[in-house]
Short mmCIF file of C-alpha atoms and ligand atoms in Angstrom, two decimals:
data_model
loop_
_atom_site.label_atom_id
_atom_site.label_comp_id
_atom_site.label_asym_id
_atom_site.label_seq_id
_atom_site.Cartn_x
_atom_site.Cartn_y
_atom_site.Cartn_z
CA UNK A 532 0.00 0.00 0.00
CA UNK A 533 1.23 3.55 -0.68
CA UNK A 534 1.63 6.34 1.88
CA UNK A 535 -1.66 8.11 1.11
CA UNK A 536 -3.72 4.90 1.11
CA UNK A 537 -2.10 3.84 4.37
CA UNK A 538 -2.85 7.15 6.08
CA UNK A 539 -6.44 7.11 4.79
CA UNK A 540 -6.96 3.56 6.06
CA UNK A 541 -5.54 4.57 9.43
CA UNK A 542 -7.74 7.70 9.64
CA UNK A 543 -10.80 5.67 8.69
CA UNK A 544 -10.15 3.13 11.41
CA UNK A 545 -9.64 5.86 14.04
CA UNK A 546 -12.96 7.73 13.58
CA UNK A 547 -11.70 11.13 14.76
CA UNK A 548 -13.24 14.63 14.65
CA UNK A 549 -11.88 17.33 12.33
CA UNK A 550 -12.30 21.10 12.37
CA UNK A 551 -11.75 23.09 9.16
CA UNK A 552 -11.59 26.79 10.12
CA UNK A 553 -11.75 28.04 6.53
CA UNK A 554 -15.43 27.10 6.26
CA UNK A 555 -16.32 29.51 3.46
CA UNK A 556 -13.41 28.48 1.25
CA UNK A 557 -14.85 26.45 -1.68
CA UNK A 558 -12.13 23.73 -1.88
CA UNK A 559 -12.43 23.24 1.88
CA UNK A 560 -16.21 22.83 1.70
CA UNK A 561 -15.83 20.25 -1.08
CA UNK A 562 -13.15 18.42 0.92
CA UNK A 563 -15.46 18.30 3.96
CA UNK A 564 -18.05 16.41 1.96
CA UNK A 565 -15.48 13.88 0.69
CA UNK A 566 -14.05 13.35 4.17
CA UNK A 567 -17.49 12.45 5.50
CA UNK A 568 -18.48 10.42 2.45
CA UNK A 569 -15.25 8.37 2.57
CA UNK A 570 -15.60 8.09 6.38
CA UNK A 571 -12.11 9.49 6.91
CA UNK A 572 -13.48 11.53 9.83
CA UNK A 573 -16.37 10.72 12.13
CA UNK A 574 -17.33 14.41 12.11
CA UNK A 575 -16.25 17.52 10.25
CA UNK A 576 -16.92 21.05 11.52
CA UNK A 577 -16.74 24.04 9.20
CA UNK A 578 -16.29 27.44 10.85
CA UNK A 579 -18.06 30.53 9.53
CA UNK A 580 -21.42 32.24 9.16
CA UNK A 581 -24.08 29.62 8.41
CA UNK A 582 -25.59 31.56 5.48
CA UNK A 583 -22.14 32.16 3.93
CA UNK A 584 -21.24 28.47 4.14
CA UNK A 585 -24.64 27.45 2.74
CA UNK A 586 -24.11 29.82 -0.21
CA UNK A 587 -20.69 28.33 -1.01
CA UNK A 588 -22.06 24.79 -0.65
CA UNK A 589 -24.90 25.58 -3.03
CA UNK A 590 -22.49 27.05 -5.61
CA UNK A 591 -20.24 24.00 -5.34
CA UNK A 592 -23.07 21.44 -5.32
CA UNK A 593 -22.09 20.24 -1.84
CA UNK A 594 -24.63 18.57 0.44
CA UNK A 595 -24.09 19.90 3.97
CA UNK A 596 -25.99 17.05 5.62
CA UNK A 597 -23.75 15.39 8.25
CA UNK A 598 -21.36 18.37 8.27
CA UNK A 599 -21.35 20.58 11.38
CA UNK A 600 -21.28 24.35 11.08
CA UNK A 601 -20.09 26.58 13.92
CA UNK A 602 -20.26 30.35 13.78
CA UNK A 603 -17.85 31.54 16.50
CA UNK A 604 -19.55 34.95 17.00
CA UNK A 605 -22.89 33.29 17.76
CA UNK A 606 -21.73 30.09 19.44
CA UNK A 607 -22.75 29.11 22.97
CA UNK A 608 -19.05 28.41 23.76
CA UNK A 609 -17.93 31.98 23.05
CA UNK A 610 -17.47 33.01 26.70
CA UNK A 611 -15.82 29.71 27.64
CA UNK A 612 -13.36 29.82 24.71
CA UNK A 613 -12.63 33.53 25.26
CA UNK A 614 -11.86 32.90 28.92
CA UNK A 615 -9.55 30.00 28.13
CA UNK A 616 -7.80 32.14 25.51
CA UNK A 617 -7.39 34.91 28.07
CA UNK A 618 -5.89 32.42 30.55
CA UNK A 619 -3.43 31.16 27.92
CA UNK A 620 -2.35 34.64 26.80
CA UNK A 621 -2.65 36.86 29.90
CA UNK A 622 1.11 36.61 30.49
CA UNK A 623 1.41 38.45 27.16
CA UNK A 624 -0.92 41.26 28.28
CA UNK A 625 -4.16 39.79 26.89
CA UNK A 626 -7.34 41.25 28.42
CA UNK A 627 -10.73 39.50 28.80
CA UNK A 628 -12.29 42.01 26.37
CA UNK A 629 -9.62 41.50 23.70
CA UNK A 630 -9.74 37.72 24.14
CA UNK A 631 -13.47 37.76 23.32
CA UNK A 632 -12.70 39.53 20.04
CA UNK A 633 -9.56 37.58 19.12
CA UNK A 634 -10.99 34.12 19.77
CA UNK A 635 -13.64 34.57 17.06
CA UNK A 636 -10.84 34.43 14.47
CA UNK A 637 -11.51 31.02 12.84
CA UNK A 638 -7.90 29.81 13.15
CA UNK A 639 -7.84 30.55 16.88
CA UNK A 640 -11.34 29.11 17.35
CA UNK A 641 -10.38 25.91 15.53
CA UNK A 642 -7.19 25.60 17.59
CA UNK A 643 -9.26 26.13 20.75
CA UNK A 644 -11.67 23.36 19.72
CA UNK A 645 -8.69 21.02 19.47
CA UNK A 646 -7.15 22.30 22.72
CA UNK A 647 -10.44 21.79 24.61
CA UNK A 648 -11.11 18.41 22.99
CA UNK A 649 -14.13 19.52 20.94
CA UNK A 650 -12.19 18.31 17.89
CA UNK A 651 -9.24 15.93 17.47
CA UNK A 652 -7.41 17.71 14.65
CA UNK A 653 -7.37 20.94 12.64
CA UNK A 654 -6.38 21.62 9.03
CA UNK A 655 -6.12 25.15 7.58
CA UNK A 656 -4.03 27.18 5.20
CA UNK A 657 -6.04 27.11 1.95
CA UNK A 658 -6.50 30.84 2.41
CA UNK A 659 -4.31 31.73 5.40
CA UNK A 660 -0.51 31.93 5.47
CA UNK A 661 1.67 29.27 7.08
CA UNK A 662 2.72 31.85 9.67
CA UNK A 663 -0.89 32.57 10.72
CA UNK A 664 -1.77 28.86 11.03
CA UNK A 665 1.40 28.26 13.05
CA UNK A 666 0.86 31.25 15.35
CA UNK A 667 -2.71 30.12 16.18
CA UNK A 668 -1.42 26.62 16.93
CA UNK A 669 1.51 27.86 19.00
CA UNK A 670 -0.57 30.29 21.06
CA UNK A 671 -3.36 27.82 21.87
CA UNK A 672 -2.31 24.20 21.37
CA UNK A 673 1.36 24.59 22.19
CA UNK A 674 4.08 21.98 21.90
CA UNK A 675 4.37 18.39 23.10
CA UNK A 676 5.40 18.20 26.77
CA UNK A 677 9.20 18.06 26.89
CA UNK A 678 9.66 19.96 23.60
CA UNK A 679 9.70 23.71 23.04
CA UNK A 680 9.72 23.65 19.26
CA UNK A 681 7.13 23.08 16.56
CA UNK A 682 8.56 22.19 13.17
CA UNK A 683 7.69 20.19 10.07
CA UNK A 684 8.64 17.20 8.01
CA UNK A 685 8.18 15.73 4.57
CA UNK A 686 7.71 12.08 3.76
CA UNK A 687 9.91 11.39 0.74
CA UNK A 688 8.64 8.21 -0.87
CA UNK A 689 9.19 5.90 -3.84
CA UNK A 690 12.97 6.14 -3.73
CA UNK A 691 15.18 3.15 -4.42
CA UNK A 692 14.12 0.59 -1.76
CA UNK A 693 17.69 0.37 -0.46
CA UNK A 694 17.28 3.88 1.05
CA UNK A 695 15.47 4.47 4.33
CA UNK A 696 12.44 2.38 5.19
CA UNK A 697 11.87 0.52 1.95
CA UNK A 698 12.49 3.66 -0.15
CA UNK A 699 10.84 6.19 2.19
CA UNK A 700 12.55 8.76 4.42
CA UNK A 701 11.57 11.63 6.72
CA UNK A 702 13.18 14.99 5.86
CA UNK A 703 13.02 17.68 8.56
CA UNK A 704 12.67 20.66 9.02
CA UNK A 705 11.83 21.85 5.53
CA UNK A 706 9.10 24.44 6.21
CA UNK A 707 9.03 26.17 9.59
CA UNK A 708 12.19 27.43 11.37
CA UNK A 709 14.53 29.47 9.17
CA UNK A 710 17.62 29.28 11.40
CA UNK A 711 17.12 26.87 14.31
CA UNK A 712 19.28 27.07 17.41
CA UNK A 713 21.04 23.94 18.65
CA UNK A 714 18.19 23.41 21.15
CA UNK A 715 15.62 23.73 18.39
CA UNK A 716 17.59 21.35 16.17
CA UNK A 717 17.57 18.73 18.92
CA UNK A 718 13.77 19.22 19.27
CA UNK A 719 13.36 18.90 15.50
CA UNK A 720 15.25 15.58 15.61
CA UNK A 721 13.00 14.27 18.39
CA UNK A 722 9.81 15.31 16.57
CA UNK A 723 11.05 13.88 13.27
CA UNK A 724 11.82 10.58 15.01
CA UNK A 725 8.21 10.46 16.20
CA UNK A 726 7.01 11.32 12.66
CA UNK A 727 9.11 8.43 11.38
CA UNK A 728 7.32 6.03 13.72
CA UNK A 729 3.89 7.39 12.80
CA UNK A 730 4.35 7.85 9.04
CA UNK A 731 6.82 5.15 8.06
CA UNK A 732 5.93 2.63 10.76
CA UNK A 733 9.68 2.19 11.35
CA UNK A 734 11.98 2.67 14.33
CA UNK A 735 13.80 5.97 13.66
CA UNK A 736 17.47 6.04 12.74
CA UNK A 737 18.35 9.73 12.62
CA UNK A 738 21.23 11.63 10.99
CA UNK A 739 21.85 15.26 11.93
CA UNK A 740 23.43 16.61 8.79
CA UNK A 741 26.02 19.27 8.10
CA UNK A 742 28.70 20.16 5.57
CA UNK A 743 31.15 18.57 8.02
CA UNK A 744 31.56 15.01 9.32
CA UNK A 745 32.83 14.53 12.88
CA UNK A 746 34.77 17.77 13.00
CA UNK A 747 36.16 17.72 9.44
CA UNK A 748 35.27 21.42 9.14
CA UNK A 749 35.20 24.19 11.72
CA UNK A 750 32.40 26.76 11.60
CA UNK A 751 29.65 28.10 13.86
CA UNK A 752 27.10 26.21 11.75
CA UNK A 753 28.99 22.97 12.43
CA UNK A 754 29.25 23.70 16.14
CA UNK A 755 25.49 24.21 16.21
CA UNK A 756 24.84 20.68 14.91
CA UNK A 757 27.48 19.21 17.25
CA UNK A 758 25.80 20.95 20.18
CA UNK A 759 22.40 19.59 19.13
CA UNK A 760 23.85 16.05 19.04
CA UNK A 761 25.31 16.60 22.53
CA UNK A 762 21.91 17.79 23.81
CA UNK A 763 20.21 14.69 22.39
CA UNK A 764 22.81 12.45 24.00
CA UNK A 765 22.07 14.13 27.33
CA UNK A 766 18.36 13.44 26.91
CA UNK A 767 18.73 9.80 25.87
CA UNK A 768 15.66 10.16 23.62
CA UNK A 769 15.05 6.48 22.81
CA UNK A 770 16.14 6.31 19.20
CA UNK A 771 19.39 5.79 17.31
CA UNK A 772 21.05 8.98 16.02
CA UNK A 773 24.39 10.40 15.00
CA UNK A 774 25.96 13.65 13.78
CA UNK A 775 27.32 15.82 12.57
CA UNK A 776 27.38 13.92 9.27
CA UNK A 777 27.58 14.95 5.64
CA UNK A 778 24.74 13.53 3.56
CA UNK A 779 26.95 10.87 1.96
CA UNK A 780 28.46 9.88 5.30
CA UNK A 781 24.91 9.53 6.62
CA UNK A 782 23.57 7.45 3.75
CA UNK A 783 26.33 5.47 2.02
CA UNK A 784 27.92 2.75 4.23
CA UNK A 785 31.29 2.83 2.44
CA UNK A 786 31.53 6.60 3.02
CA UNK A 787 30.35 6.21 6.62
CA UNK A 788 33.19 3.73 7.15
CA UNK A 789 35.74 6.26 5.91
CA UNK A 790 34.38 9.44 7.50
CA UNK A 791 32.51 8.25 10.58
CA UNK A 792 33.72 4.72 11.37
CA UNK A 793 31.62 2.94 13.96
CA UNK A 794 28.61 5.22 13.46
CA UNK A 795 25.48 3.61 14.92
CA UNK A 796 23.41 4.83 11.96
CA UNK A 797 25.55 3.12 9.31
CA UNK A 798 23.39 1.83 6.44
CA UNK A 799 20.13 2.35 8.37
CA UNK A 800 19.25 6.06 8.21
CA UNK A 801 15.55 6.76 7.61
CA UNK A 802 15.31 10.28 9.08
CA UNK A 803 17.41 13.19 7.83
CA UNK A 804 17.70 16.40 9.88
CA UNK A 805 18.81 19.49 7.99
CA UNK A 806 20.76 22.21 9.79
CA UNK A 807 18.49 25.04 8.60
CA UNK A 808 15.42 25.78 6.53
CA UNK A 809 17.44 26.76 3.46
CA UNK A 810 19.12 23.38 3.15
CA UNK A 811 15.95 21.50 4.14
CA UNK A 812 13.66 23.24 1.69
CA UNK A 813 16.16 23.07 -1.16
CA UNK A 814 17.09 19.49 -0.27
CA UNK A 815 13.59 18.06 -0.43
CA UNK A 816 12.84 19.83 -3.71
CA UNK A 817 16.07 18.50 -5.29
CA UNK A 818 15.28 14.95 -4.27
CA UNK A 819 11.70 15.37 -5.48
CA UNK A 820 12.63 16.83 -8.89
CA UNK A 821 15.98 15.24 -9.70
CA UNK A 822 15.53 12.01 -7.77
CA UNK A 823 11.92 11.62 -8.92
CA UNK A 824 10.75 10.97 -5.37
CA UNK A 825 7.22 11.68 -4.22
CA UNK A 826 7.15 14.42 -1.58
CA UNK A 827 4.27 14.44 0.91
CA UNK A 828 3.98 17.38 3.27
CA UNK A 829 4.90 19.59 4.89
CA UNK A 830 3.36 17.98 7.97
CA UNK A 831 3.61 19.90 11.21
CA UNK A 832 5.21 18.09 14.13
CA UNK A 833 5.97 18.89 17.75
CA UNK A 834 2.48 20.25 18.50
CA UNK A 835 0.65 18.83 21.52
CA UNK A 836 -2.28 17.91 19.25
CA UNK A 837 -2.41 17.37 15.48
CA UNK A 838 -2.76 20.40 13.25
CA UNK A 839 -1.69 20.88 9.63
CA UNK A 840 -1.00 23.74 7.30
CA UNK A 841 -1.98 23.67 3.61
CA UNK A 842 -0.40 25.33 0.65
CA UNK A 843 -2.68 28.12 -0.57
CA UNK A 844 -2.54 26.38 -3.94
CA UNK A 845 -3.85 23.12 -2.42
CA UNK A 846 -6.38 21.14 -4.46
CA UNK A 847 -9.46 19.49 -2.96
CA UNK A 848 -7.55 16.18 -3.04
CA UNK A 849 -4.60 17.77 -1.23
CA UNK A 850 -6.92 18.97 1.53
CA UNK A 851 -8.50 15.51 1.87
CA UNK A 852 -5.07 13.84 2.01
CA UNK A 853 -3.66 16.32 4.52
CA UNK A 854 -6.77 15.91 6.67
CA UNK A 855 -6.45 12.11 6.60
CA UNK A 856 -2.75 12.31 7.56
CA UNK A 857 -3.52 14.77 10.35
CA UNK A 858 -6.42 12.70 11.70
CA UNK A 859 -4.24 9.59 11.62
CA UNK A 860 -1.99 11.24 14.24
CA UNK A 861 -4.78 11.94 16.72
CA UNK A 862 -4.62 10.08 20.04
N1 LIG B 1718 8.07 26.47 17.95
C1 LIG B 1718 7.54 26.85 19.12
N2 LIG B 1718 7.26 28.15 19.40
C2 LIG B 1718 7.53 29.08 18.46
C3 LIG B 1718 8.08 28.74 17.20
C4 LIG B 1718 8.35 27.37 16.97
N3 LIG B 1718 8.84 26.93 15.81
N4 LIG B 1718 8.22 29.87 16.46
C5 LIG B 1718 7.76 30.89 17.23
N5 LIG B 1718 7.34 30.41 18.42
C6 LIG B 1718 6.69 31.15 19.48
C7 LIG B 1718 7.36 32.42 19.86
O1 LIG B 1718 8.27 32.16 20.90
C8 LIG B 1718 6.16 33.24 20.32
O2 LIG B 1718 5.75 32.82 21.62
P1 LIG B 1718 4.97 33.84 22.57
O3 LIG B 1718 3.88 34.49 21.80
O4 LIG B 1718 4.49 32.98 23.70
O5 LIG B 1718 6.04 34.83 22.94
C9 LIG B 1718 5.06 32.83 19.38
O6 LIG B 1718 5.42 31.54 18.93
C10 LIG B 1718 4.84 33.74 18.20
O7 LIG B 1718 6.09 34.14 17.75
P2 LIG B 1718 6.28 35.28 16.67
O8 LIG B 1718 7.47 36.06 17.09
O9 LIG B 1718 5.00 36.02 16.43
O10 LIG B 1718 6.52 34.45 15.45
P3 LIG B 1718 7.82 34.43 14.61
O11 LIG B 1718 7.97 35.74 13.96
O12 LIG B 1718 8.95 33.86 15.41
O13 LIG B 1718 7.40 33.39 13.52
C11 LIG B 1718 6.74 31.40 12.58
C12 LIG B 1718 7.20 32.06 13.85
C13 LIG B 1718 5.37 31.93 12.23
C14 LIG B 1718 6.62 29.91 12.86
C15 LIG B 1718 7.77 31.68 11.46
O14 LIG B 1718 8.98 31.02 11.78
C16 LIG B 1718 7.29 31.29 10.12
O15 LIG B 1718 6.52 32.02 9.50
N6 LIG B 1718 7.74 30.13 9.64
C17 LIG B 1718 7.25 29.64 8.38
C18 LIG B 1718 8.27 29.82 7.29
C19 LIG B 1718 7.58 29.69 6.00
O16 LIG B 1718 7.11 30.66 5.43
N7 LIG B 1718 7.45 28.46 5.53
C20 LIG B 1718 6.68 28.18 4.37
C21 LIG B 1718 7.55 27.98 3.18
S1 LIG B 1718 8.25 26.43 3.07
C22 LIG B 1718 7.11 25.34 2.49
O17 LIG B 1718 5.95 25.54 2.59
C23 LIG B 1718 7.55 24.08 1.92
#
């Protein structure tokens, strides 16, 4: 089975609840219908004014039966959600009055539904920027206990089966943190290891990459990766990892033997950690275009509950797939 079919089968078996904050966005409304029809979610909630959503549904020929609609301004939970938002943000100067206004923003409302267990997962970004989706998630859902950093990964699939887990690897972070600190890099590695378990069904073997292998070059960017590896060692995170490694030293056993003899990841790497967003974003696109791999993502990781961002160019199918992947991560 391929990655998308596997994630859909998993989502279907889990029967989780999805909130789609962009409830008046036509592709999102169409996706909601498919998600219910294919039973990928047990419930789907669209956020927005009822009449606006009905108008879009009518234009798109979508039957809204079995799809929930919540209008934050008029919802019975407004005071409860506003108060919780105030509690979460008062250390940043949030007032009760402002919280009541801010929480009606659909991204924040959707994140609050997930935070308060009124939904299991949220998907947005068909009309909002990545930054706005991330900020709503960070302010309300927050990160997994023990991690301070939210980041992202791609599943790179259909490579030669000798690479990674039968031709599939996790690449991280390729979409969120432009210039991670050593602490953030260590968090990215931990989150990516978890993504490897959930998406590839494999025990993670993680390489923290650099343009240097085991001190072959000296530079602040190398020191950063070395420090991240040291932090991970201190945490004993429960997966095999090594660094700093050049990409060939990470992937090709004969090169590992020359540059990093005795490395515990030799010949087994299935999770690649890039030292910054530039190398991660360029790296996944090179492998996708030149290596003819399939790239699925970006999927957000490190959040306490599952949320996903969409490309604003996402198709209806993309939204359905991202929703299935996100729902498959719900607990
Ligand atoms: N993990 C955890 N917390 C974070 C993170 C993170 N990655 N980034 C910021 N925060 C926290 C901040 O500490 C802050 O906390 P506070 O409000 O409690 O003080 C809060 O989140 C908001 O921080 P801001 O300063 O408003 O946000 P910032 O300017 O740092 O931007 C953001 C963070 C939105 C994640 C930014 O890094 C971003 O836009 N990244 C996306 C990059 C991008 O455009 N990617 C898309 C192209 S790549 C592709 O799609 C394939």
